[in-house]
């Protein structure tokens, strides 16, 4: 378990150092050697985690999903609170390294390979939202207005629109989190009705 934790920490270090260098110089001007020197690792270690320097950007979606897939710890929350918490966790990764991640988000939209990988992460998140709503409906905790697929798509669309506006409008991370929480809450009020118990 400790070994796996160390491997994950090293992979994240490589990711953040590579993104830092990319944002300073541009992807084309950064070599794998520069990344490995910045991380204090051998080239072979880099290739254990990433097949190419461009593939570093693919890790972004994985990092986001790791933040939200473990929802057992907030089972005491109602479904609206759970969904807001999921979006909050998804958003906090931007606040840790805002300039670097603004760069990563902008770069993702330039590469079809990266977009495809990000779309897989988006689909996983959409499935997570749908399943969360299904469970609450089956437990007779809530009713919904509309199709679950549509509700999840609208929530995700709102989230990603907020992120894209943040990338290009130079907003603070606090402003990003506030706008996502506000918009998510407004939508949930329209779509989800708590059952009286």
Tab-separated table of C-alpha atoms in Angstrom:
chain	number	residue	atom	x	y	z
A	1	UNK	CA	0.000	0.000	0.000
A	2	UNK	CA	2.839	2.404	0.894
A	3	UNK	CA	4.570	1.605	-2.396
A	4	UNK	CA	1.394	2.389	-4.361
A	5	UNK	CA	1.019	5.688	-2.493
A	6	UNK	CA	4.607	6.634	-3.344
A	7	UNK	CA	4.084	5.742	-6.994
A	8	UNK	CA	0.956	7.888	-7.142
A	9	UNK	CA	2.736	10.805	-5.443
A	10	UNK	CA	5.625	10.565	-7.912
A	11	UNK	CA	3.263	10.457	-10.879
A	12	UNK	CA	1.508	13.587	-9.593
A	13	UNK	CA	4.877	15.300	-9.079
A	14	UNK	CA	5.862	14.532	-12.680
A	15	UNK	CA	2.464	15.806	-13.856
A	16	UNK	CA	2.697	19.120	-11.992
A	17	UNK	CA	6.347	19.737	-12.913
A	18	UNK	CA	5.640	19.006	-16.577
A	19	UNK	CA	2.606	21.312	-16.577
A	20	UNK	CA	4.686	24.035	-14.895
A	21	UNK	CA	7.385	23.752	-17.577
A	22	UNK	CA	4.819	23.564	-20.379
A	23	UNK	CA	3.110	26.722	-19.134
A	24	UNK	CA	6.440	28.584	-18.924
A	25	UNK	CA	7.922	27.507	-22.270
A	26	UNK	CA	5.244	25.771	-24.330
A	27	UNK	CA	4.963	22.025	-24.850
A	28	UNK	CA	7.126	21.969	-27.978
A	29	UNK	CA	10.029	23.692	-26.190
A	30	UNK	CA	10.125	21.290	-23.225
A	31	UNK	CA	11.996	18.003	-23.432
A	32	UNK	CA	11.457	14.884	-21.351
A	33	UNK	CA	14.991	15.453	-20.017
A	34	UNK	CA	13.975	18.868	-18.639
A	35	UNK	CA	10.975	17.322	-16.903
A	36	UNK	CA	13.043	14.540	-15.361
A	37	UNK	CA	15.716	16.981	-14.150
A	38	UNK	CA	13.024	19.168	-12.564
A	39	UNK	CA	11.618	16.084	-10.806
A	40	UNK	CA	15.002	14.588	-9.872
A	41	UNK	CA	14.206	11.289	-11.601
A	42	UNK	CA	15.682	9.179	-14.397
A	43	UNK	CA	14.209	9.230	-17.901
A	44	UNK	CA	13.169	5.595	-17.504
A	45	UNK	CA	11.104	6.526	-14.458
A	46	UNK	CA	9.270	9.168	-16.503
A	47	UNK	CA	8.438	6.571	-19.165
A	48	UNK	CA	7.133	4.178	-16.487
A	49	UNK	CA	4.323	6.695	-15.938
A	50	UNK	CA	3.898	8.493	-19.275
A	51	UNK	CA	4.672	7.164	-22.783
A	52	UNK	CA	5.235	10.703	-24.166
A	53	UNK	CA	5.478	14.218	-22.801
A	54	UNK	CA	2.121	15.044	-24.432
A	55	UNK	CA	0.474	12.162	-22.577
A	56	UNK	CA	1.110	14.010	-19.314
A	57	UNK	CA	-1.955	16.115	-20.104
A	58	UNK	CA	-4.098	12.971	-20.238
A	59	UNK	CA	-3.510	12.465	-16.533
A	60	UNK	CA	-5.583	15.555	-15.754
A	61	UNK	CA	-8.911	13.760	-16.256
A	62	UNK	CA	-7.719	10.830	-14.126
A	63	UNK	CA	-6.789	13.178	-11.291
A	64	UNK	CA	-10.227	14.753	-11.424
A	65	UNK	CA	-12.003	11.387	-11.301
A	66	UNK	CA	-9.895	10.229	-8.342
A	67	UNK	CA	-11.183	13.244	-6.421
A	68	UNK	CA	-14.819	12.281	-6.780
A	69	UNK	CA	-15.176	8.500	-7.074
A	70	UNK	CA	-15.094	7.833	-3.321
A	71	UNK	CA	-18.416	9.200	-2.113
A	72	UNK	CA	-19.051	6.817	0.779
A	73	UNK	CA	-17.684	9.343	3.264
A	74	UNK	CA	-20.608	11.688	2.748
A	75	UNK	CA	-23.495	9.229	2.817
A	76	UNK	CA	-25.158	11.324	5.533
A	77	UNK	CA	-25.776	14.126	3.015
A	78	UNK	CA	-28.883	14.483	0.924
A	79	UNK	CA	-28.522	14.070	-2.832
A	80	UNK	CA	-28.257	17.793	-3.544
A	81	UNK	CA	-25.461	18.164	-1.001
A	82	UNK	CA	-23.692	15.111	-2.454
A	83	UNK	CA	-23.782	16.523	-5.978
A	84	UNK	CA	-22.533	19.926	-4.823
A	85	UNK	CA	-19.752	18.170	-2.892
A	86	UNK	CA	-18.780	16.206	-6.011
A	87	UNK	CA	-18.506	19.408	-8.042
A	88	UNK	CA	-16.593	21.098	-5.220
A	89	UNK	CA	-14.057	18.266	-5.142
A	90	UNK	CA	-13.755	18.366	-8.900
A	91	UNK	CA	-13.115	22.108	-8.745
A	92	UNK	CA	-10.539	22.116	-5.928
A	93	UNK	CA	-7.874	20.687	-8.223
A	94	UNK	CA	-7.952	23.994	-10.134
A	95	UNK	CA	-7.378	26.008	-6.981
A	96	UNK	CA	-4.189	24.155	-6.061
A	97	UNK	CA	-2.281	25.136	-9.189
A	98	UNK	CA	-4.509	27.657	-10.986
A	99	UNK	CA	-2.088	28.950	-13.619
A	100	UNK	CA	-0.786	25.501	-14.452
A	101	UNK	CA	-4.222	23.978	-14.719
A	102	UNK	CA	-5.581	26.869	-16.773
A	103	UNK	CA	-2.798	26.036	-19.200
A	104	UNK	CA	-3.645	22.307	-19.096
A	105	UNK	CA	-7.339	22.969	-19.759
A	106	UNK	CA	-6.502	25.246	-22.696
A	107	UNK	CA	-4.118	22.637	-24.155
A	108	UNK	CA	-6.659	19.838	-23.797
A	109	UNK	CA	-8.926	21.519	-26.295
A	110	UNK	CA	-6.143	21.642	-28.898
A	111	UNK	CA	-5.562	17.889	-29.097
A	112	UNK	CA	-8.090	15.310	-30.288
A	113	UNK	CA	-6.262	12.559	-28.349
A	114	UNK	CA	-6.542	14.525	-25.112
A	115	UNK	CA	-10.162	15.465	-25.797
A	116	UNK	CA	-11.035	11.780	-26.345
A	117	UNK	CA	-9.481	10.846	-23.009
A	118	UNK	CA	-11.194	13.747	-21.249
A	119	UNK	CA	-14.525	12.700	-22.789
A	120	UNK	CA	-14.081	9.273	-21.169
A	121	UNK	CA	-13.594	10.965	-17.788
A	122	UNK	CA	-16.656	13.159	-18.437
A	123	UNK	CA	-18.740	10.078	-19.276
A	124	UNK	CA	-17.596	8.399	-16.037
A	125	UNK	CA	-18.654	11.463	-14.073
A	126	UNK	CA	-21.983	11.597	-15.890
A	127	UNK	CA	-22.580	7.910	-15.049
A	128	UNK	CA	-21.700	8.648	-11.413
A	129	UNK	CA	-24.297	11.452	-11.276
A	130	UNK	CA	-26.962	9.276	-12.926
A	131	UNK	CA	-26.312	6.383	-10.529
A	132	UNK	CA	-26.380	8.710	-7.540
A	133	UNK	CA	-29.780	10.054	-8.595
A	134	UNK	CA	-31.103	6.538	-9.371
A	135	UNK	CA	-30.146	5.322	-5.902
A	136	UNK	CA	-31.945	8.224	-4.239
A	137	UNK	CA	-35.056	7.656	-6.377
A	138	UNK	CA	-35.056	3.926	-5.566
A	139	UNK	CA	-34.733	4.739	-1.852
A	140	UNK	CA	-37.724	7.075	-2.334
A	141	UNK	CA	-35.720	10.032	-1.054
A	142	UNK	CA	-36.323	12.225	-4.110
A	143	UNK	CA	-38.344	12.676	-7.281
A	144	UNK	CA	-36.906	14.312	-10.369
A	145	UNK	CA	-38.285	16.491	-13.154
A	146	UNK	CA	-36.874	15.169	-16.404
A	147	UNK	CA	-34.710	12.323	-17.639
A	148	UNK	CA	-31.676	11.459	-15.521
A	149	UNK	CA	-29.400	11.553	-18.565
A	150	UNK	CA	-30.596	15.082	-19.384
A	151	UNK	CA	-30.198	16.285	-15.801
A	152	UNK	CA	-26.635	14.919	-15.621
A	153	UNK	CA	-25.780	16.456	-19.013
A	154	UNK	CA	-27.123	19.872	-18.000
A	155	UNK	CA	-25.186	19.784	-14.721
A	156	UNK	CA	-21.983	18.827	-16.534
A	157	UNK	CA	-22.535	21.405	-19.253
A	158	UNK	CA	-22.938	24.099	-16.627
A	159	UNK	CA	-19.802	22.928	-14.831
A	160	UNK	CA	-17.634	22.927	-17.952
A	161	UNK	CA	-18.987	26.261	-19.157
A	162	UNK	CA	-18.032	27.728	-15.780
A	163	UNK	CA	-14.525	26.249	-16.041
A	164	UNK	CA	-14.027	27.565	-19.584
A	165	UNK	CA	-15.168	31.047	-18.544
A	166	UNK	CA	-12.722	30.867	-15.627
A	167	UNK	CA	-9.865	29.868	-17.929
A	168	UNK	CA	-10.426	32.842	-20.235
A	169	UNK	CA	-11.749	35.494	-17.820
A	170	UNK	CA	-8.897	35.354	-15.291
A	171	UNK	CA	-11.295	34.851	-12.386
A	172	UNK	CA	-10.036	33.763	-8.966
A	173	UNK	CA	-10.371	30.152	-7.862
A	174	UNK	CA	-12.827	31.312	-5.194
A	175	UNK	CA	-14.982	32.926	-7.871
A	176	UNK	CA	-14.913	29.676	-9.867
A	177	UNK	CA	-16.031	27.591	-6.901
A	178	UNK	CA	-18.744	30.078	-5.938
A	179	UNK	CA	-20.150	30.266	-9.466
A	180	UNK	CA	-20.186	26.463	-9.844
A	181	UNK	CA	-21.874	25.959	-6.472
A	182	UNK	CA	-24.423	28.707	-7.157
A	183	UNK	CA	-25.298	27.418	-10.634
A	184	UNK	CA	-25.396	23.786	-9.507
A	185	UNK	CA	-27.701	24.666	-6.609
A	186	UNK	CA	-30.046	26.582	-8.916
A	187	UNK	CA	-30.286	23.660	-11.313
A	188	UNK	CA	-30.798	21.095	-8.562
A	189	UNK	CA	-33.670	23.170	-7.172
A	190	UNK	CA	-35.363	22.900	-10.571
A	191	UNK	CA	-34.790	19.194	-11.159
A	192	UNK	CA	-34.889	17.463	-7.759
A	193	UNK	CA	-37.737	17.350	-5.256
A	194	UNK	CA	-37.037	15.895	-1.827
A	195	UNK	CA	-39.705	13.421	-0.721
A	196	UNK	CA	-41.434	14.157	2.553
A	197	UNK	CA	-40.634	11.387	4.996
